[in-house]
Short mmCIF file of C-alpha atoms in Angstrom, two decimals:
data_model
loop_
_atom_site.label_atom_id
_atom_site.label_comp_id
_atom_site.label_asym_id
_atom_site.label_seq_id
_atom_site.Cartn_x
_atom_site.Cartn_y
_atom_site.Cartn_z
CA LYS A 1251 4.46 -10.83 12.76
CA GLN A 1252 2.35 -7.68 12.79
CA GLU A 1253 -1.38 -8.24 12.19
CA VAL A 1254 -3.60 -5.32 11.21
CA THR A 1255 -7.37 -5.49 11.47
CA GLN A 1256 -10.03 -3.02 10.37
CA ILE A 1257 -13.65 -2.87 11.43
CA PRO A 1258 -16.24 -2.56 10.12
CA ALA A 1259 -15.55 -4.22 6.77
CA ALA A 1260 -18.25 -2.08 5.18
CA LEU A 1261 -20.15 0.99 6.23
CA SER A 1262 -23.02 2.85 4.61
CA VAL A 1263 -24.04 6.30 5.85
CA PRO A 1264 -26.24 9.16 4.63
CA GLU A 1265 -24.51 12.27 3.38
CA GLY A 1266 -23.57 14.75 6.08
CA GLU A 1267 -22.99 12.20 8.84
CA ASN A 1268 -19.80 12.07 10.85
CA LEU A 1269 -18.22 8.62 10.98
CA VAL A 1270 -15.36 6.68 12.54
CA LEU A 1271 -13.27 3.92 11.00
CA ASN A 1272 -11.24 1.65 13.23
CA CYS A 1273 -7.84 0.05 12.83
CA SER A 1274 -6.04 -2.21 15.30
CA PHE A 1275 -2.57 -3.71 15.24
CA THR A 1276 -0.97 -6.40 17.36
CA ASP A 1277 2.57 -5.07 17.85
CA SER A 1278 2.58 -1.63 19.45
CA ALA A 1279 6.24 -0.95 18.56
CA ILE A 1280 5.53 1.08 15.43
CA TYR A 1281 7.19 4.09 13.82
CA ASN A 1282 3.95 5.44 12.46
CA LEU A 1283 0.57 4.53 11.02
CA GLN A 1284 -0.63 5.57 7.60
CA TRP A 1285 -4.20 5.84 6.32
CA PHE A 1286 -4.88 5.38 2.61
CA ARG A 1287 -7.85 5.74 0.33
CA GLN A 1288 -8.45 3.30 -2.53
CA ASP A 1289 -11.07 3.87 -5.20
CA PRO A 1290 -12.34 0.76 -7.04
CA GLY A 1291 -9.65 -0.65 -9.31
CA LYS A 1292 -7.31 2.22 -8.52
CA GLY A 1293 -4.13 2.92 -6.59
CA LEU A 1294 -3.51 3.90 -2.99
CA THR A 1295 -3.70 7.57 -2.08
CA SER A 1296 -2.05 8.55 1.19
CA LEU A 1297 -4.42 10.50 3.41
CA LEU A 1298 -2.64 10.90 6.72
CA LEU A 1299 0.59 9.78 8.34
CA ILE A 1300 0.58 9.82 12.12
CA GLN A 1301 3.92 9.36 13.85
CA SER A 1302 4.27 7.17 16.94
CA SER A 1303 4.95 10.28 19.05
CA GLN A 1304 1.71 11.93 17.95
CA ARG A 1305 -1.78 11.31 19.21
CA GLU A 1306 -3.65 13.07 16.41
CA GLN A 1307 -3.19 14.30 12.87
CA THR A 1308 -5.66 16.36 10.88
CA SER A 1309 -6.17 17.10 7.20
CA GLY A 1310 -9.32 18.97 6.23
CA ARG A 1311 -12.35 16.93 7.28
CA LEU A 1312 -10.16 13.98 8.28
CA ASN A 1313 -8.74 13.38 11.72
CA ALA A 1314 -6.64 10.37 12.65
CA SER A 1315 -5.87 9.40 16.21
CA LEU A 1316 -3.34 6.91 17.49
CA ASP A 1317 -3.16 5.02 20.78
CA LYS A 1318 0.02 2.99 20.53
CA SER A 1319 -0.26 1.30 23.88
CA SER A 1320 -3.65 -0.20 23.04
CA GLY A 1321 -2.74 -0.86 19.40
CA ARG A 1322 -5.52 1.24 17.93
CA SER A 1323 -6.10 4.05 15.49
CA THR A 1324 -9.26 5.73 14.34
CA LEU A 1325 -10.02 7.78 11.25
CA TYR A 1326 -12.76 10.32 11.80
CA ILE A 1327 -14.48 11.78 8.75
CA ALA A 1328 -16.61 14.86 9.39
CA ALA A 1329 -19.63 15.84 7.32
CA SER A 1330 -19.32 12.94 4.91
CA GLN A 1331 -19.91 13.50 1.18
CA PRO A 1332 -20.69 11.07 -1.66
CA GLY A 1333 -17.16 11.71 -2.97
CA ASP A 1334 -15.80 10.12 0.20
CA SER A 1335 -17.11 6.74 -0.99
CA ALA A 1336 -14.06 4.48 -1.27
CA THR A 1337 -12.15 1.81 0.64
CA TYR A 1338 -10.03 3.11 3.48
CA LEU A 1339 -6.91 1.18 4.44
CA CYS A 1340 -4.58 1.54 7.38
CA ALA A 1341 -1.00 0.30 7.37
CA VAL A 1342 1.97 0.13 9.73
CA PRO A 1343 5.63 -0.39 8.78
CA ASP A 1344 7.71 -3.34 9.87
CA GLN A 1345 10.08 -2.04 12.54
CA THR A 1346 12.80 -4.38 11.41
CA GLY A 1347 14.36 -4.60 8.00
CA ALA A 1348 13.12 -2.42 5.19
CA ASN A 1349 9.98 -0.94 6.77
CA ASN A 1350 7.61 -2.72 4.42
CA LEU A 1351 3.98 -2.03 5.26
CA PHE A 1352 1.45 -4.38 6.83
CA PHE A 1353 -2.05 -3.54 5.63
CA GLY A 1354 -5.48 -4.08 7.04
CA THR A 1355 -8.29 -5.49 4.89
CA GLY A 1356 -9.94 -2.09 4.67
CA THR A 1357 -13.33 -0.54 5.32
CA ARG A 1358 -15.52 0.00 2.26
CA LEU A 1359 -17.41 3.25 2.81
CA THR A 1360 -20.52 4.25 0.89
CA VAL A 1361 -21.97 7.73 1.44
CA ILE A 1362 -25.56 7.93 0.21
CA PRO A 1363 -26.66 11.26 -1.27
CA GLU B 1328 3.74 17.23 -6.50
CA PRO B 1329 6.12 14.30 -7.05
CA GLU B 1330 4.46 10.98 -7.68
CA VAL B 1331 5.21 7.35 -8.33
CA THR B 1332 4.25 6.34 -11.86
CA GLN B 1333 3.56 2.83 -13.11
CA THR B 1334 3.16 1.41 -16.59
CA PRO B 1335 1.20 -0.20 -18.05
CA SER B 1336 -2.03 0.40 -16.17
CA HIS B 1337 -3.42 -2.91 -17.39
CA GLN B 1338 -1.72 -5.95 -18.90
CA VAL B 1339 -3.26 -9.15 -20.17
CA THR B 1340 -0.92 -12.07 -20.74
CA GLN B 1341 -1.14 -15.76 -21.49
CA MET B 1342 -0.16 -18.28 -18.85
CA GLY B 1343 3.55 -19.12 -19.09
CA GLN B 1344 4.53 -15.80 -20.65
CA GLU B 1345 6.97 -13.35 -19.11
CA VAL B 1346 5.80 -9.90 -18.06
CA ILE B 1347 7.68 -6.82 -16.94
CA LEU B 1348 5.95 -4.20 -14.83
CA ARG B 1349 7.54 -0.79 -14.72
CA CYS B 1350 7.73 1.91 -12.10
CA VAL B 1351 9.36 5.29 -11.76
CA PRO B 1352 9.76 6.06 -8.03
CA ILE B 1353 9.99 9.58 -6.64
CA SER B 1354 13.40 10.91 -7.58
CA ASN B 1355 14.92 11.59 -4.15
CA HIS B 1356 13.57 8.40 -2.58
CA LEU B 1357 15.99 5.62 -1.69
CA TYR B 1358 13.81 2.60 -0.86
CA PHE B 1359 11.52 0.96 -3.39
CA TYR B 1360 8.87 -1.71 -2.98
CA TRP B 1361 6.50 -3.95 -4.87
CA TYR B 1362 3.21 -5.02 -3.36
CA ARG B 1363 0.33 -6.97 -4.82
CA GLN B 1364 -3.38 -7.12 -4.13
CA ILE B 1365 -5.39 -10.09 -5.29
CA LEU B 1366 -9.01 -9.10 -5.87
CA GLY B 1367 -10.86 -8.83 -2.57
CA GLN B 1368 -7.77 -9.48 -0.46
CA LYS B 1369 -5.23 -7.49 1.53
CA VAL B 1370 -2.37 -5.56 -0.01
CA GLU B 1371 0.67 -7.85 0.46
CA PHE B 1372 4.37 -7.04 0.49
CA LEU B 1373 6.50 -8.71 -2.17
CA VAL B 1374 9.97 -7.18 -2.10
CA SER B 1375 12.00 -4.16 -1.06
CA PHE B 1376 15.01 -2.75 -2.90
CA TYR B 1377 17.78 -0.44 -1.74
CA ASN B 1378 21.16 0.49 -3.15
CA ASN B 1379 20.67 -1.72 -6.20
CA GLU B 1380 19.90 -4.88 -4.33
CA ILE B 1381 17.01 -6.67 -2.65
CA SER B 1382 16.88 -5.79 1.02
CA GLU B 1383 13.93 -7.98 1.97
CA LYS B 1384 11.44 -10.30 0.29
CA SER B 1385 8.33 -12.17 1.34
CA GLU B 1386 7.62 -15.86 0.86
CA ILE B 1387 5.48 -14.90 -2.14
CA PHE B 1388 8.56 -13.59 -3.96
CA ASP B 1389 9.88 -16.90 -5.26
CA ASP B 1390 12.26 -17.69 -8.12
CA GLN B 1391 9.79 -16.67 -10.81
CA PHE B 1392 10.01 -13.05 -9.65
CA SER B 1393 12.91 -10.65 -10.05
CA VAL B 1394 13.45 -6.92 -9.65
CA GLU B 1395 15.86 -4.58 -11.27
CA ARG B 1396 16.83 -0.94 -11.47
CA PRO B 1397 18.15 -0.88 -15.02
CA ASP B 1398 18.89 2.86 -15.03
CA GLY B 1399 18.69 5.79 -12.65
CA SER B 1400 14.95 6.13 -12.75
CA ASN B 1401 13.12 2.90 -13.58
CA PHE B 1402 12.36 0.06 -11.17
CA THR B 1403 10.97 -3.12 -12.71
CA LEU B 1404 9.27 -6.30 -11.55
CA LYS B 1405 9.63 -9.31 -13.84
CA ILE B 1406 7.49 -12.40 -13.61
CA ARG B 1407 9.19 -15.11 -15.65
CA SER B 1408 6.44 -17.63 -16.29
CA THR B 1409 3.08 -16.29 -15.29
CA LYS B 1410 0.43 -18.44 -13.63
CA LEU B 1411 -3.29 -17.83 -13.32
CA GLU B 1412 -2.83 -17.07 -9.63
CA ASP B 1413 -0.48 -14.17 -10.48
CA SER B 1414 -3.53 -12.19 -11.61
CA ALA B 1415 -3.64 -9.22 -9.26
CA MET B 1416 -3.06 -5.51 -8.92
CA TYR B 1417 0.65 -4.77 -8.52
CA PHE B 1418 1.69 -1.60 -6.73
CA CYS B 1419 5.06 0.10 -6.66
CA ALA B 1420 5.92 2.30 -3.68
CA SER B 1421 8.84 4.36 -2.49
CA ILE B 1422 10.02 6.08 0.67
CA ARG B 1423 12.73 8.65 1.21
CA SER B 1424 14.39 6.91 4.18
CA LEU B 1425 13.82 4.33 6.89
CA GLY B 1426 12.43 5.12 10.31
CA GLY B 1427 8.95 6.40 9.65
CA THR B 1428 8.72 8.42 6.47
CA GLU B 1429 5.59 8.47 4.35
CA ALA B 1430 5.13 5.79 1.72
CA PHE B 1431 3.95 6.88 -1.71
CA PHE B 1432 2.24 4.46 -4.06
CA GLY B 1433 1.71 4.35 -7.78
CA GLN B 1434 -1.66 3.82 -9.40
CA GLY B 1435 -0.96 0.16 -9.96
CA THR B 1436 -0.79 -2.30 -12.84
CA ARG B 1437 -3.69 -4.69 -13.17
CA LEU B 1438 -2.23 -7.98 -14.41
CA THR B 1439 -4.64 -10.51 -15.86
CA VAL B 1440 -3.26 -13.95 -16.72
CA VAL B 1441 -5.47 -16.00 -19.07
#
């Protein structure tokens, strides 16, 4: 069974800093990897989907990389802002069956003004 | 932009009562899912649904749970006799097709069992 791990569990940075969030997964046979943002008590907002054939995907100040062979992905956030404060989750789909997602426990990011 | 919508946003129910959580997936999506997130824990898969039947379910999805697509748009999760440990955030999600398409989630229903 796929296991997804995220480190660190929490991160606090001053505004303007660049930062990296890490995600690792145990089974490298994945279709894709998806990064989500979750605000407290709220739903999951999709940030980036990176396909298994891609190494990077960018959206604005966000850049996700994927190294399938080592079972790792990183989410890079440039020039962090207080509005980026949230929990960031990564998830990979089950290759078999109905592609349900396996989630990591998330990284809780706080950007200090 | 199309989105997955869930109602209600928050439901409080007494232990032993039945609850129905509702979802409207994105209209051209074919696969639908329910997940739950107990406070402070991971988002966990409950069940997937395709072509009007369950395609996969987790060990969490026992006989007290059921899903249904009663019409062309709604997708529901029923919990027959709620327990305290059912208190969680429940998320509905949908994807267009298998093989690596993006999953879209609703805003969730916070279920509190008292």
